[in-house]
Structure formats: C-alpha cells, structure tokens
Coordinates of C-alpha atoms and ligand atoms in Angstrom, one line a residue:
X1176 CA 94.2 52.7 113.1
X1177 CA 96.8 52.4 116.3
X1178 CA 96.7 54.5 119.0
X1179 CA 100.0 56.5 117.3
X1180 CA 97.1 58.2 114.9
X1181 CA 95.3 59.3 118.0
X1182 CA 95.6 63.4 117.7
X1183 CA 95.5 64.9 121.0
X1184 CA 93.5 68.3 120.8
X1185 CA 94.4 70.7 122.8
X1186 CA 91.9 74.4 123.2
X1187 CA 93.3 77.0 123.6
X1188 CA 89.6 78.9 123.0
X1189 CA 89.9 80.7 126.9
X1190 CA 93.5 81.6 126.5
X1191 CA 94.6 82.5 123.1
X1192 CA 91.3 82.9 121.7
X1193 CA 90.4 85.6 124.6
X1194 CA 93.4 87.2 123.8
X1195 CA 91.8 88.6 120.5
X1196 CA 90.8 92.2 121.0
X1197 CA 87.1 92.6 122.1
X1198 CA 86.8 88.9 122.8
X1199 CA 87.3 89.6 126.7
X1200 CA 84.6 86.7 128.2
X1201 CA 83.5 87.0 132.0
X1202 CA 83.7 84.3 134.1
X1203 CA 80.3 82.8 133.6
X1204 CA 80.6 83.2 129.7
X1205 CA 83.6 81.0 130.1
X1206 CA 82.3 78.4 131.9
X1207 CA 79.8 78.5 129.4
X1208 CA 82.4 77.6 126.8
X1209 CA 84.3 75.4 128.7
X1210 CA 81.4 73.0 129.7
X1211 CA 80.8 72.8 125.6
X1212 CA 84.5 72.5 125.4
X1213 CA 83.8 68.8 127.2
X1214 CA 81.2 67.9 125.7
X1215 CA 83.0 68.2 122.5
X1216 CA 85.4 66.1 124.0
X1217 CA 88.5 68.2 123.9
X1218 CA 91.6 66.3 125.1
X1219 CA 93.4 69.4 127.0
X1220 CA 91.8 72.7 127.4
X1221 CA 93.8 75.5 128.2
X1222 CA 91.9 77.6 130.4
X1223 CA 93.9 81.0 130.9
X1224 CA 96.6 82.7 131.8
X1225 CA 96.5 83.0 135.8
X1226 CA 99.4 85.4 136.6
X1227 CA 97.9 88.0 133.9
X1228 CA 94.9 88.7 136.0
X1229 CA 93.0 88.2 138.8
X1230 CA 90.0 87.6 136.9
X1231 CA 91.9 85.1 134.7
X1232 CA 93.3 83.6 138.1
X1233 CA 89.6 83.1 139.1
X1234 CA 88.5 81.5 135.9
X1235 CA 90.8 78.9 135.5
X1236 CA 90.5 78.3 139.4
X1237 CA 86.6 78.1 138.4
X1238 CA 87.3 75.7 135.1
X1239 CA 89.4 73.7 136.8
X1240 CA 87.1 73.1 140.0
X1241 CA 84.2 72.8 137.8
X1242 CA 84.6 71.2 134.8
X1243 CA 84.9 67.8 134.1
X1244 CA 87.0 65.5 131.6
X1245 CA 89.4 67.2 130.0
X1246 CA 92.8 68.2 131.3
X1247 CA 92.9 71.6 132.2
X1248 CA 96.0 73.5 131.5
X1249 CA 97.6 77.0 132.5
X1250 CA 99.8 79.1 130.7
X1251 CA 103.2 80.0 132.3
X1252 CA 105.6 82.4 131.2
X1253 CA 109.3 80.9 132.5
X1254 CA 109.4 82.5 135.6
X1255 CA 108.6 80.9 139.1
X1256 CA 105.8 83.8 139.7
X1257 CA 104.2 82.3 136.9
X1258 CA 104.3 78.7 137.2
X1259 CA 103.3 79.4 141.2
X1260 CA 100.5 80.9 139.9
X1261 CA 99.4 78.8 137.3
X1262 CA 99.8 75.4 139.8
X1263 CA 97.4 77.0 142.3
X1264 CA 95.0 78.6 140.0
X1265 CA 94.7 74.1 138.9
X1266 CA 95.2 72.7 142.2
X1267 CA 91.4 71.7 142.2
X1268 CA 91.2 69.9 138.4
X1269 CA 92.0 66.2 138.3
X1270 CA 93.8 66.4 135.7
X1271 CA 96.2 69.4 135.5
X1272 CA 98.6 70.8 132.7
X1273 CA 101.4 73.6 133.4
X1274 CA 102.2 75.4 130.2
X1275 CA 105.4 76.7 130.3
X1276 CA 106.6 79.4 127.3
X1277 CA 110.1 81.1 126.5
X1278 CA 110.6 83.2 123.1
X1279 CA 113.5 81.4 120.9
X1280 CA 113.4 83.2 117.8
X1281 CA 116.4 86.1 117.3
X1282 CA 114.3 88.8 117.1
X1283 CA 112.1 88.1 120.1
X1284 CA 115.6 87.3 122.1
X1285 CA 117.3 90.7 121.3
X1286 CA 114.3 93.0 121.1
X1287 CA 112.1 91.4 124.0
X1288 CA 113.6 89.8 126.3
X1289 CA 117.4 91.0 125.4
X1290 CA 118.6 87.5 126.2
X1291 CA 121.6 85.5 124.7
X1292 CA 121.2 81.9 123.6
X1293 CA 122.5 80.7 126.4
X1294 CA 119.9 82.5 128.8
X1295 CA 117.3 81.3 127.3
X1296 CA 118.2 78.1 127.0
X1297 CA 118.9 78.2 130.7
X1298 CA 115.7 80.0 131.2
X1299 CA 113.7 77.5 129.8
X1300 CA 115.1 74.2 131.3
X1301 CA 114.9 75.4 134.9
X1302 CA 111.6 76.6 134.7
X1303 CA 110.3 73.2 132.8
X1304 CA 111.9 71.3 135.6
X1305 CA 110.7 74.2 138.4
X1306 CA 107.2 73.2 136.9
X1307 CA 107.9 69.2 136.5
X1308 CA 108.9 68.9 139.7
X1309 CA 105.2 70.0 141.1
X1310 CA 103.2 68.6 138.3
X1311 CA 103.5 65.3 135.9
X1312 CA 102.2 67.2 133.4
X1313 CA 104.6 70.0 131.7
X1314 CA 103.8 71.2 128.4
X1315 CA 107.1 73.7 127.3
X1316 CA 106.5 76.1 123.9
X1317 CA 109.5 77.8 122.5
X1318 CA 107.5 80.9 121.5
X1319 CA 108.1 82.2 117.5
X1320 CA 109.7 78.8 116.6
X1321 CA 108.6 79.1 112.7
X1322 CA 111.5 82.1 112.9
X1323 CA 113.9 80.1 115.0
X1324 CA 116.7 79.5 114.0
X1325 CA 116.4 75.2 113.5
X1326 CA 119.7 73.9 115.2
X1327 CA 119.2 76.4 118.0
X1328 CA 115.2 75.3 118.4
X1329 CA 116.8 71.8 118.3
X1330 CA 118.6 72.9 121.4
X1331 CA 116.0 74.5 123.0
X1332 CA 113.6 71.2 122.8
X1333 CA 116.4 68.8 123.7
X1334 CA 117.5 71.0 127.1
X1335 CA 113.4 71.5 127.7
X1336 CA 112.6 67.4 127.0
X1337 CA 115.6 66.3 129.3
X1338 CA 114.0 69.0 132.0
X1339 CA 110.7 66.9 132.2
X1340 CA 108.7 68.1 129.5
X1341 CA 106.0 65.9 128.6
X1342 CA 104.7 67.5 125.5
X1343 CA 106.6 70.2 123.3
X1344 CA 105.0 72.6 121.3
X1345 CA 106.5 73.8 118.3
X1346 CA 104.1 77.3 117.7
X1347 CA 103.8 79.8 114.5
X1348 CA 103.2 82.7 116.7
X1349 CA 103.6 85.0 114.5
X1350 CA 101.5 83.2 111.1
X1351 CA 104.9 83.1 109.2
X1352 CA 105.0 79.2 108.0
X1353 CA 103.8 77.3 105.0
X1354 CA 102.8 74.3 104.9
X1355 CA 105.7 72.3 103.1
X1356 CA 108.4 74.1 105.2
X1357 CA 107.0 73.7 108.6
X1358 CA 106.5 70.2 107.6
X1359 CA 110.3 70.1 107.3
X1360 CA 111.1 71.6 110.5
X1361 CA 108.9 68.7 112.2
X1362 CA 111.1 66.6 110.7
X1363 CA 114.2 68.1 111.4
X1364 CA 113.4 68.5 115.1
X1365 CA 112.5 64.3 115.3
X1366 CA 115.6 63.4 113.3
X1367 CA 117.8 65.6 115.9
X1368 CA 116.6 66.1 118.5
X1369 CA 117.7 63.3 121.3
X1370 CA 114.4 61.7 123.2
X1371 CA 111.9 63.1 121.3
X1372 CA 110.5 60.1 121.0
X1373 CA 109.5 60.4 124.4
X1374 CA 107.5 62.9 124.0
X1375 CA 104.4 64.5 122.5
X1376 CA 105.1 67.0 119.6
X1377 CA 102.4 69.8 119.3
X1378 CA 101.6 72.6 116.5
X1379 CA 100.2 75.8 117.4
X1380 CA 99.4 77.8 114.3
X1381 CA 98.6 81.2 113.5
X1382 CA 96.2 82.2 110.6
X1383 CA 98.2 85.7 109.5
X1384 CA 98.3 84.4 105.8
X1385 CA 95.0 81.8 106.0
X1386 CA 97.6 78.8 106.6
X1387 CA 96.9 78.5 110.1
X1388 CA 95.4 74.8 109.1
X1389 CA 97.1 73.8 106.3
X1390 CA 100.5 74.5 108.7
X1391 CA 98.9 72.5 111.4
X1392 CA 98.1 69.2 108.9
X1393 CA 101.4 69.6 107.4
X1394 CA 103.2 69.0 111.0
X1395 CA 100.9 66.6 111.8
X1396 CA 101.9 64.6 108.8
X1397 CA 105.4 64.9 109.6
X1398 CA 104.7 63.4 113.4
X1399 CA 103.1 65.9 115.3
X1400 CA 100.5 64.4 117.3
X1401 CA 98.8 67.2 119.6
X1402 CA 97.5 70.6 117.3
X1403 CA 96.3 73.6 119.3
X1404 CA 93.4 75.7 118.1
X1405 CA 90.3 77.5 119.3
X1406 CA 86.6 77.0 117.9
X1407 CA 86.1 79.2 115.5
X1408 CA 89.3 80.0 114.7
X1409 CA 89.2 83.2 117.1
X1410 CA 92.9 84.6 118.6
X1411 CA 94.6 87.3 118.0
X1412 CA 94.8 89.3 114.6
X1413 CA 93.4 86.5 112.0
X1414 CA 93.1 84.3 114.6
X1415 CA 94.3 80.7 115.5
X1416 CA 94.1 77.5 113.7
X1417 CA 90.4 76.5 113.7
X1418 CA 89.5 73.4 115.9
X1419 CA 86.4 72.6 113.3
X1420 CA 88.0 72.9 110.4
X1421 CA 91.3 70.8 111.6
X1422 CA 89.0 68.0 113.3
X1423 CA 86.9 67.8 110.0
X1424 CA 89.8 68.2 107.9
X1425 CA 91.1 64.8 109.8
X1426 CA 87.9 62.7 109.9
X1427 CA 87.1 63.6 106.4
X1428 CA 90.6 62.6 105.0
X1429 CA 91.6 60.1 107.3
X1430 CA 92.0 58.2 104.1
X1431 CA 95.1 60.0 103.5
X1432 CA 96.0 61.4 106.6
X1433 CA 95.9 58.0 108.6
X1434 CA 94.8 60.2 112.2
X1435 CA 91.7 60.5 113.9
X1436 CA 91.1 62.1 117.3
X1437 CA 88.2 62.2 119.8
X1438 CA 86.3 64.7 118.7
X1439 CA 82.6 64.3 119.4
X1440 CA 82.3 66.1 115.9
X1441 CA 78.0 66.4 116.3
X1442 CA 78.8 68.9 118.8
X1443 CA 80.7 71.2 116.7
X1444 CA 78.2 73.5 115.6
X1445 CA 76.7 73.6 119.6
X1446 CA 80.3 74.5 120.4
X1447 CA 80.6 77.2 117.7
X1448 CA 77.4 78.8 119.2
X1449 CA 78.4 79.0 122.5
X1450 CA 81.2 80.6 121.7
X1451 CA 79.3 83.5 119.1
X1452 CA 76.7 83.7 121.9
X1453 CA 80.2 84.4 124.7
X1454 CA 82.5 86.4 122.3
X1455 CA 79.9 88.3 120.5
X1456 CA 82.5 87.6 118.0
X1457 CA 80.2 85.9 115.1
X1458 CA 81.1 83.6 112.2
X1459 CA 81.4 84.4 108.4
X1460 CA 78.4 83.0 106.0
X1461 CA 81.1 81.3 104.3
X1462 CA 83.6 79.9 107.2
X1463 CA 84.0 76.2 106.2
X1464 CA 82.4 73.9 108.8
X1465 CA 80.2 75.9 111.2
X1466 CA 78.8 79.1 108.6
X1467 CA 75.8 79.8 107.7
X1468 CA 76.2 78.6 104.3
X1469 CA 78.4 75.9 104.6
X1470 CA 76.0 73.5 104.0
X1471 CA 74.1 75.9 101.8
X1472 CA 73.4 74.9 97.8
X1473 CA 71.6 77.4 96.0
X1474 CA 72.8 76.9 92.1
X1475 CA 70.3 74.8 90.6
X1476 CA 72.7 72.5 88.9
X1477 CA 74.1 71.6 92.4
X1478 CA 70.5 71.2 93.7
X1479 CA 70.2 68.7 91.8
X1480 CA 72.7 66.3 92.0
X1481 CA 72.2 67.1 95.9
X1482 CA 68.9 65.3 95.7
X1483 CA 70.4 62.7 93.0
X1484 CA 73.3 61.8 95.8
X1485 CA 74.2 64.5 98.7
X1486 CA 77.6 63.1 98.1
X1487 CA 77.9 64.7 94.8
X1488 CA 78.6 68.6 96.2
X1489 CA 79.3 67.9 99.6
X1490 CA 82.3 66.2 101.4
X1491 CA 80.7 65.8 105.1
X1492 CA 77.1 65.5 106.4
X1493 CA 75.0 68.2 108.1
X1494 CA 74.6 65.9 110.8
X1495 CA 78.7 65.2 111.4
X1496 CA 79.1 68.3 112.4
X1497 CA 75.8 68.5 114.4
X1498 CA 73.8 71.2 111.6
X1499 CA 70.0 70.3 111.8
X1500 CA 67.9 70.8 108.8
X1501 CA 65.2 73.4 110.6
X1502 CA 65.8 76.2 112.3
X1503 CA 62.3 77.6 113.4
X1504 CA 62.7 77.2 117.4
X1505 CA 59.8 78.5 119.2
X1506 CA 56.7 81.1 119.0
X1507 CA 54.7 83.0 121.7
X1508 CA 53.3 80.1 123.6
X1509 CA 55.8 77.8 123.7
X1510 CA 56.5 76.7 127.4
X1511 CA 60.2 76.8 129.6
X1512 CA 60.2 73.1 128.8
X1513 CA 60.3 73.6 125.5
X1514 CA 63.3 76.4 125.9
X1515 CA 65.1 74.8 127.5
X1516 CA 65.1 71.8 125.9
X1517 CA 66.0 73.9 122.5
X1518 CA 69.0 75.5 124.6
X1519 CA 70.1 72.1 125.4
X1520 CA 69.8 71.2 121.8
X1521 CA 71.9 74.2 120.8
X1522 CA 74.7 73.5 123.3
X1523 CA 74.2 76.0 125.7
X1524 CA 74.2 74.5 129.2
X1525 CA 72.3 77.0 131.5
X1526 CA 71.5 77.6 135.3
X1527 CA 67.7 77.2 136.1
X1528 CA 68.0 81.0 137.0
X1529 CA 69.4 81.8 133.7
X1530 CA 66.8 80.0 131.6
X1531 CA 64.4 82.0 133.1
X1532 CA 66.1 85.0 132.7
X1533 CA 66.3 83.6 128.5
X1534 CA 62.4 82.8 128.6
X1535 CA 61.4 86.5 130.0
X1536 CA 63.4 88.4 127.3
X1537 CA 61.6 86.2 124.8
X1538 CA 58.2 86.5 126.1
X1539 CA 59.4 90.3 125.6
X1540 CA 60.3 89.4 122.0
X1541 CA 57.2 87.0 120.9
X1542 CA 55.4 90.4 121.8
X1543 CA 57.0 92.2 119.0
X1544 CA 57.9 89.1 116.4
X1545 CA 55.8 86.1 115.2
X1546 CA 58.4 83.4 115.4
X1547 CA 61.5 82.8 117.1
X1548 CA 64.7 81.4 115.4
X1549 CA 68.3 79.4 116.6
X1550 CA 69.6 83.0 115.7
X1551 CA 67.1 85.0 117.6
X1552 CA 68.1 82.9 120.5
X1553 CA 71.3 83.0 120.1
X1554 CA 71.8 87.0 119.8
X1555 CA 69.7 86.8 122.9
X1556 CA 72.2 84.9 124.7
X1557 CA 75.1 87.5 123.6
X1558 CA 73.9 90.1 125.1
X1559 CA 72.4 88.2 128.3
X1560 CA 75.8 87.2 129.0
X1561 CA 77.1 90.2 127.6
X1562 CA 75.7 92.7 130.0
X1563 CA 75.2 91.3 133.1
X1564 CA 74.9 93.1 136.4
X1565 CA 77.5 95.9 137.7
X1566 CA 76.4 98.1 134.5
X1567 CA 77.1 102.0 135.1
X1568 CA 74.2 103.1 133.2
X1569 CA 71.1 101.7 132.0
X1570 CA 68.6 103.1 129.7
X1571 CA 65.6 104.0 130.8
X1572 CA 63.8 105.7 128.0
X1573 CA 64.3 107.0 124.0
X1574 CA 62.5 109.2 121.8
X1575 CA 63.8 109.3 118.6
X1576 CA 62.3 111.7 115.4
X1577 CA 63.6 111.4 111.5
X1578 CA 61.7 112.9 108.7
X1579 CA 62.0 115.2 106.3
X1580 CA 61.7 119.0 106.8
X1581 CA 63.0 119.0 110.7
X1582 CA 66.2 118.2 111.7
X1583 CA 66.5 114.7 113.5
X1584 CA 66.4 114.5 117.3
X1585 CA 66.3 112.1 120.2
X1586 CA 66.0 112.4 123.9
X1587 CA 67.2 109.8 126.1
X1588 CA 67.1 109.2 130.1
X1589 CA 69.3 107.0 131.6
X1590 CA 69.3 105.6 135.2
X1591 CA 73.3 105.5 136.6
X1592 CA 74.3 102.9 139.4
X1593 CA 73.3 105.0 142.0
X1594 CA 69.8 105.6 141.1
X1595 CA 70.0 108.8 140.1
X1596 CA 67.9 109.1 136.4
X1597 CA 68.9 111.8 133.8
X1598 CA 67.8 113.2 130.9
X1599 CA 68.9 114.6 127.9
X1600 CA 67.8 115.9 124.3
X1601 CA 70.0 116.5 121.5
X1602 CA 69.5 117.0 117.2
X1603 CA 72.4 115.2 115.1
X1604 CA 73.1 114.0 111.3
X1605 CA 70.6 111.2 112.4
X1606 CA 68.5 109.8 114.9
X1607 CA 71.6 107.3 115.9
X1608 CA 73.5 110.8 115.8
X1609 CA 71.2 112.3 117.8
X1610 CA 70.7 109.2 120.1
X1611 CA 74.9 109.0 120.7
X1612 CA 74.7 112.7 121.7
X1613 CA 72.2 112.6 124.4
X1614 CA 73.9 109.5 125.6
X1615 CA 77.9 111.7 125.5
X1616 CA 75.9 114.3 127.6
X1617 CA 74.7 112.3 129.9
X1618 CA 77.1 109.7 131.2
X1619 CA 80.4 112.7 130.5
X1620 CA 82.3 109.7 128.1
X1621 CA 83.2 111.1 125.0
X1622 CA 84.3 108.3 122.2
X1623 CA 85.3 108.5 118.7
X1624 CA 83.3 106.2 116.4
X1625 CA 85.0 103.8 114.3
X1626 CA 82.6 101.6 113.0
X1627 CA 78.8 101.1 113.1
X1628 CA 77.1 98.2 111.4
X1629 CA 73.6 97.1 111.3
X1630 CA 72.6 93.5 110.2
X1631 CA 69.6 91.2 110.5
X1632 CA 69.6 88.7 112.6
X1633 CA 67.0 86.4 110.8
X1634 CA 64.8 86.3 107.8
X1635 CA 62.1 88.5 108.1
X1636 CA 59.7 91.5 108.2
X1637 CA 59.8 91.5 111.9
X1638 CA 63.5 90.2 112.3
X1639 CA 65.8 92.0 114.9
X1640 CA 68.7 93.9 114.0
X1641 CA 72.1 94.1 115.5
X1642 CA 73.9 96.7 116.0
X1643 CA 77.5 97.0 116.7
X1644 CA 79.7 100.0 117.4
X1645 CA 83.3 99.8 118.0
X1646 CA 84.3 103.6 118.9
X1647 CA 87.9 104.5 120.0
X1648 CA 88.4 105.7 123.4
X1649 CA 91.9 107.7 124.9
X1650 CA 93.7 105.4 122.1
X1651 CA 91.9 102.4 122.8
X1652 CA 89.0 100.7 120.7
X1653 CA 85.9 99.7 122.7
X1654 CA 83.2 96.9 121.0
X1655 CA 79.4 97.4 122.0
X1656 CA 76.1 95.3 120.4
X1657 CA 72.6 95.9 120.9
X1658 CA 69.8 94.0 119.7
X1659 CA 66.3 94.9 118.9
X1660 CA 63.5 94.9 116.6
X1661 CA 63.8 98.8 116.5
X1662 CA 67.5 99.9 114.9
X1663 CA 67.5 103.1 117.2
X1664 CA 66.8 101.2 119.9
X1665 CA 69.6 98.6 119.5
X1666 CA 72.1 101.7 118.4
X1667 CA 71.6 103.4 121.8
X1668 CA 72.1 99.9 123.9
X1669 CA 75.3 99.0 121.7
X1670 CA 76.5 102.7 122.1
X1671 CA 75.7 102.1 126.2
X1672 CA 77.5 98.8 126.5
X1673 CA 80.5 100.9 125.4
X1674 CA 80.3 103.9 127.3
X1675 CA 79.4 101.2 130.4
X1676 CA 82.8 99.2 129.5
X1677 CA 84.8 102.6 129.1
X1678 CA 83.4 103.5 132.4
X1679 CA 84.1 100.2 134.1
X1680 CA 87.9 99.8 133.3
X1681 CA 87.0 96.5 132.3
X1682 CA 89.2 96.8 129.1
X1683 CA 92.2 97.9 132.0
X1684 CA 93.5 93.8 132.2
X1685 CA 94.6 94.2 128.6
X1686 CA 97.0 96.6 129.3
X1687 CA 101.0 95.7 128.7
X1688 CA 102.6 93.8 131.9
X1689 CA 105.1 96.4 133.3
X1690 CA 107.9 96.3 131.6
X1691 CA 110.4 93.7 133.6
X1692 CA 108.3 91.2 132.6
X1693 CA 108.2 89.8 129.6
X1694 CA 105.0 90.1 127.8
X1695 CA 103.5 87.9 125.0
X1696 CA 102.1 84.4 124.5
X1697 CA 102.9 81.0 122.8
Ligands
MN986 MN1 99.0 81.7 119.9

C-alpha cells in the first residue's frame, strides 16, 4: 500500500469524549489518557477546549508541554478569543493543531447563531486565516455538515481551504448519516469543491443511530483520509465513533478497504483501561474489540472449532488488540515490583508516588480478598484518580443494621475539610436508605436518586462490588462510585463522592457559555 492509504487518526478522547455527561477527567486523569493516547500511536490528539475553562486551558497547556509524539490540537470556536486561546494553551507542543469550528447546517444558522449564509461563510474564512496565519497547522469543521445543505457545505469548504486550511473536517454532529449517503456527500465535496486535493478530508461521526463507524468507513472509502473518534466510543449522548473498532475494522479488512493507519493496535486494550479506570465510564461485556466477552466463546460447538483453528469463530487475535489469556494479577505478598510492572503491562503509566499510593490500598484489599485481578486493579485506579485530595467530606465511620423484626439503621460520622467530625443516626427502607440519610443530615446536601446499581467487579466469593449512584441535584444529575468488598460500605462512598462533587461546584464548567457566544462543538 502507498502512503494515499495512510489514515491519519485523530482523538478526540479529551475533547469530545469529556464532553459526555459525567465523564469530566481532572488534570492528572488526563494525562493519564493522553500518555496511553501515544503509545497507541495516535496521529493528532485533540486535547481540549481551552477558552471553555480554565481547567481545560491548564490541561491542554499540560498535554501539550508534556506529552510526546503526537500532534496536539485545540478546539476553536471562530472567534479570535478562541483561537488566542487555543494557540497559547499549545505554544509548548512541538507539534501543534488549531481546530477551528462554525455551524453550516440551516437549523444551527437560524436557531443558534442567527446568521445568514453569507456570515458564516465570512465567519469561517477569516477565522481559518486568523488561525493560519499563527500556526501551519489549521484544521476548519463546518459543524452539522450531515444536514448541510451540499452546495452551500461546498462553499463553506472551498472559502475555508483557500483561507489556509490544512485539513477539513466534514462532522455528523448530530448522528443523522448512513453510510451510503454520507459516502455520497464525500464524493460530492471532492468532485466540487476547488483544491481539495490539497487537502486532508476528515469524518467525525456520531453514534445516535449505532452508525457512528459504518459512517466513518463509508467516507473513508469515498477519500476521506483522517476519521475522528475517542477510545471507547465515549462523547456525548451514544457517543462518538469508536477508535478500536474503526482501527480494527481497517487492519482486519484492509483486504477490501485498501487503508491502514499507525495504530500500535496491541495497545488498544491498555488504552481502553486507562480510560474506564479515568472516566469511571466502563465498557459493555459485548462492545466489539475491547469487552469483556469479545473474545469470549462459550457455545460448545464454537469451542471447538476454536481449538480445531481459532480462525474459524474469530476474525482478529487476542493478542492484536493487546487481550492476554490470564487475568489473575497479584495476591498478598506480591512486591511493588511486581505492581508496578502489572500496571505497566495494563497501560497505566504511574508516578512513583502514585504506585505507592495503588500498592497501600491493595495491601488494604489482600486483607479482605485472596487474589487480586486486572479488574480489581483497575476499579482501584477509578476511584484513586477519582477522589483525589480537595474532598469536602470524608467518611470516617459506618454502622449499618438489616434483619428481620427491627427496622434497618445506620449511623455514620464524617470528617468535613476543616476537621470538624460529625455524626449522625438515621432508620430508612434499607441500610443504603438509612446510610444516604445520615449522610443528607450531616453534610446539609439533599439529592434526588436516580439510579443505584451494584455489580461485581470480579468472579468470586470475596469479589468487590461497585456501586454507582447518579442522583439529581437543583436539575442537574451528579455520578458517584464506591468500591468495596462490603456493598454498604461502597453505597455510602459512591453517595459521598456525590454529595463531595455537589459541594465542590466541580460540575459548575459544564454550564452553558453566556449567551453571546455561541455554544456547541464539532
Ligand atoms: Mn463531536
């Protein structure tokens, strides 16, 4: 193959993936991401959305100074605020992208940003040459092409390519497209559109209606050469098209499809832990590529014509995508060495402080269960980078009683910030009921619950269960985990990192821009 079936991938994990409700990462969790975002061998990586926040401001300034190999790139709405922010946020990376956005599509023109045609054509070539003229490397995205009108898109691109734009992106925003259609559109834009040869054509696909990579093959076929998509296929509602499934989709059919790209495809399943263990956000059984069972056979027929020839049930190896066949990690006396090493294995790149942190909490858990698993660890590392320091409220003790013939009860104490410990005791439908009361009484945050769900993290007698809670707070919906061997226990720590999030603000960033600006994203 030339280098014209070279696919550039481009993350967008840290910017449209953390746009997903309850995906918020801090700064170290992205790090985290982004260093297994190079070792996967990601061509861009988008790294945020400076103006937005200061803390995304910070992270791509951290990404950028940090992390090595990939270009790092910066979404930009078209204004020069924006694409100020965004150059400064990557003036330490080596390699730097500004990612310039304008809606196109007639109803994000007249209900959004109430601009003609003409604006936004205007809109959009001066701030692609605003950008171009401070950095080689502009990347422009009509936003809600799939539902722009084609002609007028054709417009759009031309005006935005003769502005400087290296690389256009033609997004689904919205999850609208099929495949066939948006194939078509690909087409139509490289038959009309003058100098697009010049250029790198991208796809950026939503998964509203599960197309998200069939959309982004089909453009690829019909000359797209850069596709956008997070690991796991996290983003916003269903999520974006998924980076393991695309990159496995072209290696595996490259017979057909005639592309390749640079994926270092071992690492995918290091790269989908990292970003469970940052997210908290974890993958179906059944997600193709990186679930649980995706290299799972348990019929008997297909058992045995696995051990006849693996061939005959499955279309990649185990070891393409970096699965290993055991998953027993460690016990109580295994060393740091052998932690860490296990980390490293895993993908997750830690500070020495960090794996220390990671072998305390399991000496703490060898206590209570024979044998350590990947997912033991891997919950561990959730709430490790979860929680962090700068918590309201900690938990300091919890007496829970269930049984028949007395009502259930709990009392909690909790230590607050300050130092100050306090108690409470309370009787509910349940203990977790009872547990939730004590901890409303206490810390003065009252929150509606939503959703409570208990599963096991690994096989076992002795496994630890996880706990999440996603409660609704003053019209907002808060997402809290806790993880123990005792269920009670873990309810009361998931219900705490809510109550400590409510109490924090942290949620605050996600509010709507004021309303001048225009909000959204590619
Ligand atoms: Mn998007």
């Amino acid at each position: 193959m030339s280098g014209a079936d070279r696919v550039i991938v481009f993350d967008t994990t840290l910017r449209d993936g953390e746009q997903a409700p309850g995906a918020s990462m801090n700064l170290q969790q992205k790090l985290q991401v982004a260093r297994a975002l190079a070792q996967l061998g990601v061509d861009v990586m988008e790294a945020g959305f400076p103006v937005a926040s200061p803390g995304d401001f910070q992270s791509v300034e951290a990404i950028a100074r940090q992390v090595e190999g990939p270009t790092i790139c910066a979404l930009a709405r078209a204004v020069r605020p924006d694409i100020d922010a965004a150059l400064q946020a990557l003036s330490p990376a080596p390699r730097k992208r500004v990612h310039v956005f304008l809606a196109t599509s007639p109803i994000h023109r007249q209900h959004k940003l109430k601009m003609s045609r003409e604006q936004v054509v205007r809109a959009s070539s001066e701030s692609v040459a605003y950008a171009r003229e401070r950095c080689e490397d502009v990347e422009f995205s009509p936003e809600d092409a799939a539902r722009t009108e084609p002609d007028f898109l054709c417009e759009v691109v031309e005006r935005a390519i003769e502005a400087g734009a290296g690389t256009v992106n033609i997004p689904d925003t919205v999850g609208y497209a099929v495949p066939e259609q948006f194939a078509e559109l690909f087409r139509h834009l490289r038959a009309k559109v003058r100098g697009i040869e010049r250029i790198v054509l991208s796809v950026h696909c939503h998964n509203d209606l599960g197309l998200a990579v069939a959309n982004s093959l089909a453009a690829l076929r019909a000359g797209a050469r850069q596709v956008e998509c997070t690991v796991n296929g996290i983003g916003e509602r269903a999520g974006n098209c998924s980076l393991e499934e695309v990159v496995m989709a072209i290696r595996t059919r490259s017979d057909y499809l005639g592309l390749r790209t640079g994926i270092r495809t071992e690492n995918l399943a290091a790269a989908s832990r990292v970003v469970t263990a940052a997210t908290g956000f974890v993958v179906a059984r059944n997600k193709a590529v990186v679930g649980q069972n995706a290299f799972a056979h348990e019929a008997g027929i297909h058992q045995h014509g696995m051990l006849s020839h693996a061939q005959t049930y499955e279309v990649m190896r185990p070891e393409d995508v970096g699965w290993r066949s055991t998953s027993l990690v460690l016990g109580k006396h295994s060393g740091r060495h052998a932690l860490h090493a296990r980390l490293k294995e895993m993908g997750h790149q830690l500070e020495p402080a960090q794996i220390e942190q990671v072998f305390e909490e399991l000496k703490k858990l060898a206590d209570k269960k024979k044998e350590i698993y990947d997912g033991d660890l891997d919950a561990l590392l959730v709430g490790l980078f979860q929680n962090g320091s700068g918590r309201r409220w900690q938990l300091v003790s919890l007496n829970a009683m269930s049984g028949t013939g007395s009502p259930p009860s709990a009392a909690v104490a909790l230590l607050r910030k300050d130092g100050k410990k306090l108690e409470e005791a309370a009787t509910g439908d349940g203990p977790v009921d009872a547990v939730f009361k004590c901890i409303e009484r206490i810390t003065g945050v009252s929150a509606t619950l939503k959703d409570f769900h208990v599963k096991s993290v690994t096989a076992g007698e002795d496994a630890q269960g996880e706990v999440v809670v996603v409660v609704e707070h003053e019209g907002r919906s808060f997402r809290g985990r806790g993880l123990s061997t005792d269920i009670v226990l873990a309810s009361a720590e998931a219900y705490l990192e809510v109550v400590n999030r409510i109490a924090a603000g942290r949620l605050l960033r996600k509010a709507p821009p004021e309303p001048e600006v225009v909000c959204g994203a590619v």
